[in-house]
Amino acid sequence: MDGMLVIISGPSGSGKGTVVKRLDPTLGYAVSISVTTRKPRVGEVNKRDYFFITEDEFVQMRSENALLEHFAYVGNYYGTPRFYVEEQINKGKIVVLEIEVTGALQVKEKFPEAVLVFLMPPTLTELQRRLVNRATEDAVTIEARLKRALEEIPLISQYDYLVINDDISVAVENVNAIVAAERLRPHRNKKVVEDFTDSQVKMDYIKLTL
Amino acid sequence: MDGMLVIISGPSGSGKGTVVKRLDPTLGYAVSISVTTRKPRVGEVNKRDYFFITEDEFVQMRSENALLEHFAYVGNYYGTPRFYVEEQINKGKIVVLEIEVTGALQVKEKFPEAVLVFLMPPTLTELQRRLVNRATEDAVTIEARLKRALEEIPLISQYDYLVINDDISVAVENVNAIVAAERLRPHRNKKVVEDFTDSQVKMDYIKLTL
């Protein structure tokens, strides 16, 4: 069966990371690996945690349209390399990309066959509770994140699926159902259809065996 | 959650009827009920097995575009009434319509939000075996059915999903996954999104509670 790219996206605090960690690799999931120009931290392994590249290499990849999306963060560049996604898809893998909303829509533009999943917190109150519980951000940042979430919600109409992350197990089950269904798309099963319909041969076969 | 229309279609002998019988009604499935101008047989109940109608009523429904598809068979008319499908969808039901390929494509044209599932036998040999095992048709009819199946296979590209019916339990599971995924479509969850984003109210709420 053909592989595919699944994008798990949604507002900060929607639980993207948690959902992605819970996807069972035995079902064929492979997490996308980003390129970055920042130096590896202790314990980080090239080609496992990131593809560590130089700024020149990054600039070249970007100019060659070899990145599905990219951004800068505290002086370093990050991006999603197309080659890795395509390599894994060709192996039949379901490549999972966890990414914020703007990046997700960028990827969909460059890779239209990607399946876009919007992960949504059940309520604004719950989103606020989660952001407060992280205890890593002050009230001003949290307020900004909540407002941003409200701005991102209308973009759901550009997504393929909406998964509400209330109960994490249900959310993971829903992502699995989406992937199971998307694997059944006709355009992902051209080989199956071709094998069935090698028509002239089959017509002769019918005549011979009846 | 919003209901929907799911069409289970495919060649004669693909196992449409068996799959539909195995769909669990506790999951919200409701089988579509046809209109017919033929007389009820012993044991058949109006509004359960069919909507039994007169020929005048049929002609009127057809002219009012009240039928999603229709056909004649040994002097009687049959059709899928739009009102029943819509009534069940409004109740949140997953209306299942088991129908051959031409009819399925007719329905999709009149009811584009329908989800079209093509049920395919695993191989031509297996399809032949099933048709022969039915023991209701002669070799000429079986040959015609097999040829027809080969003509129908390329129409898969007009379908939303392709389910191979090799193991019936797997086929049923796949239909369930398709339905689970399709329920997560943004356009079937407009209420959920609206509830989240009643924006000005929410903005004020953020300011008040932080």
Short mmCIF file of C-alpha atoms in Angstrom, two decimals:
data_model
loop_
_atom_site.label_atom_id
_atom_site.label_comp_id
_atom_site.label_asym_id
_atom_site.label_seq_id
_atom_site.Cartn_x
_atom_site.Cartn_y
_atom_site.Cartn_z
CA MET A 1 0.00 0.00 0.00
CA ASP A 2 1.16 3.54 -0.70
CA GLY A 3 2.46 5.66 2.16
CA MET A 4 1.38 9.23 2.84
CA LEU A 5 2.12 12.43 4.71
CA VAL A 6 -0.12 13.21 7.69
CA ILE A 7 0.15 16.65 9.26
CA ILE A 8 -0.89 16.97 12.88
CA SER A 9 -1.44 20.64 13.49
CA GLY A 10 -3.37 22.96 15.75
CA PRO A 11 -3.05 25.75 18.30
CA SER A 12 -0.35 25.81 20.92
CA GLY A 13 -1.66 23.69 23.80
CA SER A 14 -3.89 21.49 21.64
CA GLY A 15 -1.73 18.47 22.45
CA LYS A 16 -0.03 17.85 19.08
CA GLY A 17 3.14 16.46 20.63
CA THR A 18 1.29 14.09 22.96
CA VAL A 19 -0.85 12.69 20.16
CA VAL A 20 2.15 12.14 17.89
CA LYS A 21 4.06 10.33 20.67
CA ARG A 22 1.11 7.96 21.09
CA LEU A 23 0.90 6.91 17.43
CA ASP A 24 1.92 3.25 17.23
CA PRO A 25 5.01 2.79 15.00
CA THR A 26 3.94 -0.82 14.27
CA LEU A 27 1.05 0.71 12.28
CA GLY A 28 3.62 2.18 9.87
CA TYR A 29 4.06 5.65 11.38
CA ALA A 30 7.39 7.44 10.95
CA VAL A 31 7.94 10.89 12.42
CA SER A 32 9.26 13.49 9.99
CA ILE A 33 12.82 14.69 10.67
CA SER A 34 13.61 18.39 10.26
CA VAL A 35 16.73 20.07 8.99
CA THR A 36 18.29 22.70 11.25
CA THR A 37 21.30 24.99 11.19
CA ARG A 38 21.65 24.98 14.97
CA LYS A 39 24.40 22.94 16.61
CA PRO A 40 23.49 19.50 17.97
CA ARG A 41 22.85 19.40 21.72
CA VAL A 42 24.35 16.69 23.91
CA GLY A 43 22.68 13.36 23.09
CA GLU A 44 21.19 14.53 19.79
CA VAL A 45 21.98 12.30 16.84
CA ASN A 46 22.22 13.47 13.22
CA LYS A 47 19.52 11.93 10.98
CA ARG A 48 17.55 10.79 14.02
CA ASP A 49 16.71 13.99 15.91
CA TYR A 50 17.51 16.40 13.07
CA PHE A 51 19.45 16.63 9.88
CA PHE A 52 22.14 19.04 11.07
CA ILE A 53 23.15 21.22 8.12
CA THR A 54 25.12 24.41 7.44
CA GLU A 55 23.53 27.72 6.64
CA ASP A 56 24.79 27.43 3.04
CA GLU A 57 23.15 24.05 2.70
CA PHE A 58 19.93 25.45 4.14
CA VAL A 59 19.91 28.40 1.73
CA GLN A 60 20.50 26.04 -1.18
CA MET A 61 17.71 23.66 -0.13
CA ARG A 62 15.33 26.57 0.25
CA SER A 63 16.18 27.96 -3.19
CA GLU A 64 15.74 24.51 -4.77
CA ASN A 65 12.25 24.16 -3.26
CA ALA A 66 13.58 21.18 -1.31
CA LEU A 67 11.83 22.31 1.89
CA LEU A 68 8.10 21.84 2.43
CA GLU A 69 8.15 24.68 4.98
CA HIS A 70 10.80 26.57 6.88
CA PHE A 71 11.21 29.21 9.54
CA ALA A 72 13.83 31.00 11.62
CA TYR A 73 13.94 30.80 15.40
CA VAL A 74 16.47 32.57 17.66
CA GLY A 75 19.03 32.91 14.91
CA ASN A 76 18.74 29.41 13.48
CA TYR A 77 16.87 27.98 10.51
CA TYR A 78 14.55 25.00 10.57
CA GLY A 79 12.71 23.22 7.79
CA THR A 80 10.96 20.07 6.63
CA PRO A 81 12.99 18.36 3.90
CA ARG A 82 10.95 17.03 1.00
CA PHE A 83 13.43 14.20 0.24
CA TYR A 84 12.96 12.52 3.62
CA VAL A 85 9.16 12.68 3.40
CA GLU A 86 9.19 11.23 -0.13
CA GLU A 87 11.72 8.53 0.75
CA GLN A 88 9.55 7.31 3.65
CA ILE A 89 6.33 7.48 1.62
CA ASN A 90 7.96 5.36 -1.08
CA LYS A 91 8.71 2.80 1.62
CA GLY A 92 4.95 2.74 2.40
CA LYS A 93 5.36 4.71 5.65
CA ILE A 94 2.87 7.15 7.10
CA VAL A 95 5.08 10.17 7.69
CA VAL A 96 3.80 12.26 10.59
CA LEU A 97 4.61 15.95 10.73
CA GLU A 98 3.75 17.85 13.92
CA ILE A 99 3.61 21.53 13.11
CA GLU A 100 1.83 24.78 13.92
CA VAL A 101 -0.97 26.10 11.74
CA THR A 102 0.88 28.50 9.41
CA GLY A 103 3.51 25.87 8.62
CA ALA A 104 0.87 23.22 8.00
CA LEU A 105 -0.87 25.33 5.37
CA GLN A 106 2.52 26.02 3.72
CA VAL A 107 3.17 22.27 3.49
CA LYS A 108 -0.29 21.57 2.04
CA GLU A 109 0.44 24.08 -0.71
CA LYS A 110 3.73 22.43 -1.65
CA PHE A 111 2.53 18.87 -1.06
CA PRO A 112 -1.21 18.82 -1.83
CA GLU A 113 -1.60 15.08 -1.26
CA ALA A 114 -0.77 15.60 2.43
CA VAL A 115 -3.59 14.84 4.85
CA LEU A 116 -4.18 17.80 7.16
CA VAL A 117 -5.49 17.14 10.67
CA PHE A 118 -6.47 20.03 12.90
CA LEU A 119 -6.20 19.14 16.57
CA MET A 120 -8.54 21.27 18.64
CA PRO A 121 -8.82 21.61 22.41
CA PRO A 122 -12.38 20.86 23.60
CA THR A 123 -12.99 24.38 24.94
CA LEU A 124 -11.18 27.67 25.34
CA THR A 125 -11.31 27.21 29.11
CA GLU A 126 -9.56 23.86 28.81
CA LEU A 127 -6.93 25.34 26.50
CA GLN A 128 -6.29 28.08 29.05
CA ARG A 129 -6.04 25.50 31.84
CA ARG A 130 -3.45 23.53 29.86
CA LEU A 131 -1.38 26.59 29.04
CA VAL A 132 -1.49 27.74 32.68
CA ASN A 133 -0.55 24.22 33.88
CA ARG A 134 2.57 24.21 31.70
CA ALA A 135 3.80 26.92 34.07
CA THR A 136 6.38 27.99 31.50
CA GLU A 137 4.65 31.16 30.32
CA ASP A 138 3.43 34.36 31.92
CA ALA A 139 -0.15 35.68 31.69
CA VAL A 140 0.65 37.99 28.77
CA THR A 141 2.05 35.11 26.68
CA ILE A 142 -0.89 32.89 27.58
CA GLU A 143 -3.34 35.61 26.59
CA ALA A 144 -1.52 35.97 23.26
CA ARG A 145 -1.65 32.20 22.70
CA LEU A 146 -5.38 32.07 23.44
CA LYS A 147 -6.07 34.92 21.05
CA ARG A 148 -3.93 33.24 18.42
CA ALA A 149 -5.90 30.02 18.92
CA LEU A 150 -9.14 31.91 18.24
CA GLU A 151 -7.60 33.31 15.06
CA GLU A 152 -6.51 29.84 13.96
CA ILE A 153 -9.86 28.11 14.49
CA PRO A 154 -11.48 29.56 11.31
CA LEU A 155 -8.61 28.05 9.29
CA ILE A 156 -10.10 24.62 10.08
CA SER A 157 -12.08 24.91 6.85
CA GLN A 158 -8.77 24.55 4.95
CA TYR A 159 -8.03 21.29 6.78
CA ASP A 160 -9.12 17.80 5.81
CA TYR A 161 -10.08 16.66 9.30
CA LEU A 162 -10.89 18.06 12.71
CA VAL A 163 -10.00 16.02 15.80
CA ILE A 164 -11.05 17.29 19.20
CA ASN A 165 -8.44 16.46 21.80
CA ASP A 166 -10.52 15.99 24.92
CA ASP A 167 -9.61 12.38 25.77
CA ILE A 168 -6.14 11.66 24.36
CA SER A 169 -6.93 7.98 23.61
CA VAL A 170 -9.99 8.96 21.60
CA ALA A 171 -7.95 11.57 19.71
CA VAL A 172 -5.28 8.96 18.85
CA GLU A 173 -7.98 6.48 17.78
CA ASN A 174 -9.46 9.15 15.53
CA VAL A 175 -6.10 9.83 13.89
CA ASN A 176 -5.72 6.08 13.32
CA ALA A 177 -9.18 5.95 11.69
CA ILE A 178 -8.28 8.89 9.44
CA VAL A 179 -5.10 7.14 8.33
CA ALA A 180 -6.92 3.82 7.80
CA ALA A 181 -9.53 5.59 5.66
CA GLU A 182 -7.02 7.66 3.69
CA ARG A 183 -5.11 4.51 2.80
CA LEU A 184 -8.28 3.38 1.01
CA ARG A 185 -8.31 6.33 -1.38
CA PRO A 186 -8.41 5.22 -5.02
CA HIS A 187 -5.38 7.38 -5.94
CA ARG A 188 -3.32 5.57 -3.30
CA ASN A 189 -4.30 2.16 -4.71
CA LYS A 190 -3.63 2.51 -8.42
CA LYS A 191 -1.51 -0.64 -8.48
CA VAL A 192 -4.33 -2.72 -6.96
CA VAL A 193 -6.77 -1.45 -9.57
CA GLU A 194 -4.31 -2.00 -12.43
CA ASP A 195 -3.59 -5.54 -11.32
CA PHE A 196 -7.29 -6.30 -11.40
CA THR A 197 -7.97 -4.79 -14.81
CA ASP A 198 -5.31 -5.84 -17.21
CA SER A 199 -8.37 -6.04 -19.43
CA GLN A 200 -7.66 -7.94 -22.64
CA VAL A 201 -5.84 -10.65 -20.75
CA LYS A 202 -8.72 -10.90 -18.32
CA MET A 203 -11.35 -11.06 -21.08
CA ASP A 204 -9.52 -14.00 -22.63
CA TYR A 205 -9.27 -15.56 -19.21
CA ILE A 206 -13.02 -15.34 -18.71
CA LYS A 207 -13.63 -17.09 -22.00
CA LEU A 208 -11.13 -19.84 -21.23
CA THR A 209 -12.32 -20.72 -17.75
CA LEU A 210 -16.09 -20.68 -18.09
CA MET B 1 -22.50 15.15 15.20
CA ASP B 2 -23.92 15.46 11.69
CA GLY B 3 -25.15 12.37 9.90
CA MET B 4 -24.22 11.42 6.36
CA LEU B 5 -25.04 9.24 3.38
CA VAL B 6 -22.66 6.35 2.72
CA ILE B 7 -23.03 4.47 -0.55
CA ILE B 8 -21.76 0.89 -0.64
CA SER B 9 -21.39 0.01 -4.27
CA GLY B 10 -19.44 -2.33 -6.51
CA PRO B 11 -19.78 -5.14 -9.05
CA SER B 12 -22.30 -7.92 -8.71
CA GLY B 13 -20.68 -10.51 -6.43
CA SER B 14 -18.46 -8.03 -4.58
CA GLY B 15 -20.40 -8.71 -1.37
CA LYS B 16 -22.27 -5.39 -0.93
CA GLY B 17 -25.26 -7.00 0.78
CA THR B 18 -23.13 -9.01 3.21
CA VAL B 19 -21.09 -5.96 4.23
CA VAL B 20 -24.19 -3.83 4.78
CA LYS B 21 -25.81 -6.54 6.92
CA ARG B 22 -22.70 -6.59 9.13
CA LEU B 23 -22.67 -2.84 9.87
CA ASP B 24 -23.48 -2.39 13.54
CA PRO B 25 -26.69 -0.29 14.01
CA THR B 26 -25.47 0.81 17.47
CA LEU B 27 -22.82 2.83 15.60
CA GLY B 28 -25.61 4.94 14.09
CA TYR B 29 -26.14 3.11 10.79
CA ALA B 30 -29.59 3.18 9.19
CA VAL B 31 -30.24 1.39 5.91
CA SER B 32 -31.89 3.49 3.22
CA ILE B 33 -35.45 2.49 2.31
CA SER B 34 -36.49 2.53 -1.36
CA VAL B 35 -39.79 3.47 -2.92
CA THR B 36 -41.35 0.90 -5.24
CA THR B 37 -44.49 0.60 -7.34
CA ARG B 38 -44.60 -3.17 -7.00
CA LYS B 39 -47.12 -4.80 -4.67
CA PRO B 40 -45.93 -5.80 -1.18
CA ARG B 41 -45.06 -9.47 -0.80
CA VAL B 42 -46.27 -11.49 2.16
CA GLY B 43 -44.46 -10.32 5.29
CA GLU B 44 -43.24 -7.06 3.77
CA VAL B 45 -44.09 -3.96 5.78
CA ASN B 46 -44.61 -0.47 4.34
CA LYS B 47 -41.96 2.05 5.52
CA ARG B 48 -39.73 -0.79 6.78
CA ASP B 49 -38.98 -2.89 3.69
CA TYR B 50 -40.09 -0.32 1.11
CA PHE B 51 -42.23 2.73 0.75
CA PHE B 52 -44.99 1.20 -1.39
CA ILE B 53 -46.31 3.87 -3.73
CA THR B 54 -48.51 4.14 -6.82
CA GLU B 55 -47.15 4.75 -10.30
CA ASP B 56 -48.62 8.27 -10.22
CA GLU B 57 -46.79 9.01 -6.99
CA PHE B 58 -43.58 7.64 -8.49
CA VAL B 59 -43.89 9.79 -11.61
CA GLN B 60 -44.54 12.85 -9.47
CA MET B 61 -41.54 12.17 -7.20
CA ARG B 62 -39.30 11.68 -10.20
CA SER B 63 -40.46 14.93 -11.82
CA GLU B 64 -39.94 16.82 -8.55
CA ASN B 65 -36.34 15.55 -8.30
CA ALA B 66 -37.34 13.79 -5.09
CA LEU B 67 -35.47 10.61 -6.07
CA LEU B 68 -31.68 10.33 -5.79
CA GLU B 69 -31.76 7.55 -8.39
CA HIS B 70 -34.39 5.35 -9.94
CA PHE B 71 -34.79 2.44 -12.34
CA ALA B 72 -37.38 0.07 -13.75
CA TYR B 73 -37.25 -3.68 -13.24
CA VAL B 74 -39.74 -6.24 -14.65
CA GLY B 75 -42.48 -3.66 -15.07
CA ASN B 76 -42.07 -1.92 -11.71
CA TYR B 77 -40.31 1.24 -10.66
CA TYR B 78 -37.81 1.57 -7.84
CA GLY B 79 -36.04 4.62 -6.43
CA THR B 80 -34.18 6.15 -3.49
CA PRO B 81 -36.27 8.90 -1.90
CA ARG B 82 -34.35 12.01 -0.95
CA PHE B 83 -36.68 12.88 1.94
CA TYR B 84 -35.90 9.70 3.89
CA VAL B 85 -32.14 10.12 3.47
CA GLU B 86 -32.31 13.74 4.61
CA GLU B 87 -34.61 12.96 7.53
CA GLN B 88 -32.20 10.31 8.84
CA ILE B 89 -29.14 12.52 8.30
CA ASN B 90 -30.81 15.28 10.29
CA LYS B 91 -31.22 12.78 13.11
CA GLY B 92 -27.44 12.23 12.98
CA LYS B 93 -27.76 8.81 11.33
CA ILE B 94 -25.32 7.28 8.86
CA VAL B 95 -27.65 6.30 6.06
CA VAL B 96 -26.32 3.32 4.14
CA LEU B 97 -27.33 2.79 0.54
CA GLU B 98 -26.37 -0.48 -1.14
CA ILE B 99 -26.49 0.02 -4.87
CA GLU B 100 -24.87 -0.99 -8.15
CA VAL B 101 -22.29 1.24 -9.82
CA THR B 102 -24.43 3.24 -12.28
CA GLY B 103 -26.95 4.09 -9.56
CA ALA B 104 -24.18 5.10 -7.14
CA LEU B 105 -22.77 7.63 -9.58
CA GLN B 106 -26.28 9.01 -10.19
CA VAL B 107 -26.73 9.53 -6.45
CA LYS B 108 -23.35 11.23 -6.09
CA GLU B 109 -24.39 13.71 -8.78
CA LYS B 110 -27.63 14.61 -7.00
CA PHE B 111 -26.19 14.39 -3.50
CA PRO B 112 -22.50 15.38 -3.74
CA GLU B 113 -21.86 15.18 0.01
CA ALA B 114 -22.48 11.41 -0.15
CA VAL B 115 -19.47 9.23 0.63
CA LEU B 116 -18.91 6.70 -2.16
CA VAL B 117 -17.33 3.36 -1.29
CA PHE B 118 -16.38 0.93 -4.04
CA LEU B 119 -16.37 -2.65 -2.82
CA MET B 120 -14.02 -4.77 -4.91
CA PRO B 121 -13.51 -8.51 -4.95
CA PRO B 122 -9.85 -9.44 -4.32
CA THR B 123 -9.37 -11.03 -7.76
CA LEU B 124 -11.34 -11.83 -10.86
CA THR B 125 -10.94 -15.53 -10.11
CA GLU B 126 -12.51 -15.05 -6.68
CA LEU B 127 -15.36 -13.03 -8.17
CA GLN B 128 -16.01 -15.83 -10.65
CA ARG B 129 -15.94 -18.40 -7.83
CA ARG B 130 -18.52 -16.39 -5.87
CA LEU B 131 -20.82 -15.99 -8.85
CA VAL B 132 -20.56 -19.69 -9.69
CA ASN B 133 -21.21 -20.63 -6.04
CA ARG B 134 -24.44 -18.65 -6.00
CA ALA B 135 -25.69 -21.30 -8.44
CA THR B 136 -28.48 -18.99 -9.53
CA GLU B 137 -27.03 -18.00 -12.87
CA ASP B 138 -25.91 -19.80 -16.01
CA ALA B 139 -22.44 -19.48 -17.57
CA VAL B 140 -23.56 -16.83 -20.07
CA THR B 141 -24.90 -14.59 -17.28
CA ILE B 142 -21.78 -15.11 -15.20
CA GLU B 143 -19.56 -14.24 -18.15
CA ALA B 144 -21.62 -11.06 -18.68
CA ARG B 145 -21.27 -10.16 -14.97
CA LEU B 146 -17.51 -10.66 -15.02
CA LYS B 147 -17.14 -8.48 -18.10
CA ARG B 148 -19.34 -5.87 -16.53
CA ALA B 149 -17.15 -5.95 -13.40
CA LEU B 150 -14.09 -5.26 -15.55
CA GLU B 151 -15.89 -2.31 -17.13
CA GLU B 152 -16.85 -0.97 -13.70
CA ILE B 153 -13.38 -1.15 -12.15
CA PRO B 154 -12.06 1.99 -13.96
CA LEU B 155 -14.97 3.96 -12.45
CA ILE B 156 -13.22 3.56 -9.07
CA SER B 157 -11.47 6.87 -9.76
CA GLN B 158 -14.87 8.58 -9.34
CA TYR B 159 -15.30 7.00 -5.91
CA ASP B 160 -14.07 8.35 -2.58
CA TYR B 161 -12.82 5.03 -1.21
CA LEU B 162 -11.87 1.56 -2.37
CA VAL B 163 -12.45 -1.38 -0.03
CA ILE B 164 -11.26 -4.83 -1.07
CA ASN B 165 -13.64 -7.48 0.15
CA ASP B 166 -11.34 -10.42 0.74
CA ASP B 167 -11.98 -11.01 4.46
CA ILE B 168 -15.49 -9.75 5.28
CA SER B 169 -14.53 -8.63 8.83
CA VAL B 170 -11.67 -6.52 7.48
CA ALA B 171 -13.98 -5.00 4.86
CA VAL B 172 -16.54 -4.07 7.55
CA GLU B 173 -13.78 -2.62 9.76
CA ASN B 174 -12.60 -0.53 6.82
CA VAL B 175 -16.10 0.83 6.21
CA ASN B 176 -16.29 1.70 9.91
CA ALA B 177 -12.94 3.54 9.69
CA ILE B 178 -14.15 5.46 6.64
CA VAL B 179 -17.28 6.54 8.49
CA ALA B 180 -15.32 7.46 11.62
CA ALA B 181 -12.95 9.59 9.52
CA GLU B 182 -15.70 11.20 7.45
CA ARG B 183 -17.49 12.26 10.64
CA LEU B 184 -14.37 14.32 11.42
CA ARG B 185 -14.67 16.45 8.28
CA PRO B 186 -14.74 20.19 9.08
CA HIS B 187 -17.93 20.73 7.05
CA ARG B 188 -19.71 18.13 9.21
CA ASN B 189 -18.62 19.89 12.40
CA LYS B 190 -19.55 23.51 11.79
CA LYS B 191 -21.48 23.72 15.06
CA VAL B 192 -18.44 22.56 17.06
CA VAL B 193 -16.26 25.19 15.44
CA GLU B 194 -18.86 27.94 15.88
CA ASP B 195 -19.30 27.10 19.55
CA PHE B 196 -15.57 27.47 20.06
CA THR B 197 -15.22 30.76 18.24
CA ASP B 198 -17.99 33.07 19.26
CA SER B 199 -15.06 35.48 19.07
CA GLN B 200 -15.85 38.79 20.73
CA VAL B 201 -17.39 37.05 23.70
CA LYS B 202 -14.33 34.84 23.95
CA MET B 203 -11.89 37.73 23.71
CA ASP B 204 -13.65 39.42 26.60
CA TYR B 205 -13.57 36.14 28.47
CA ILE B 206 -9.81 35.87 28.05
CA LYS B 207 -9.32 39.35 29.47
CA LEU B 208 -11.61 38.66 32.43
CA THR B 209 -10.13 35.37 33.51
CA LEU B 210 -6.40 35.92 33.18
#
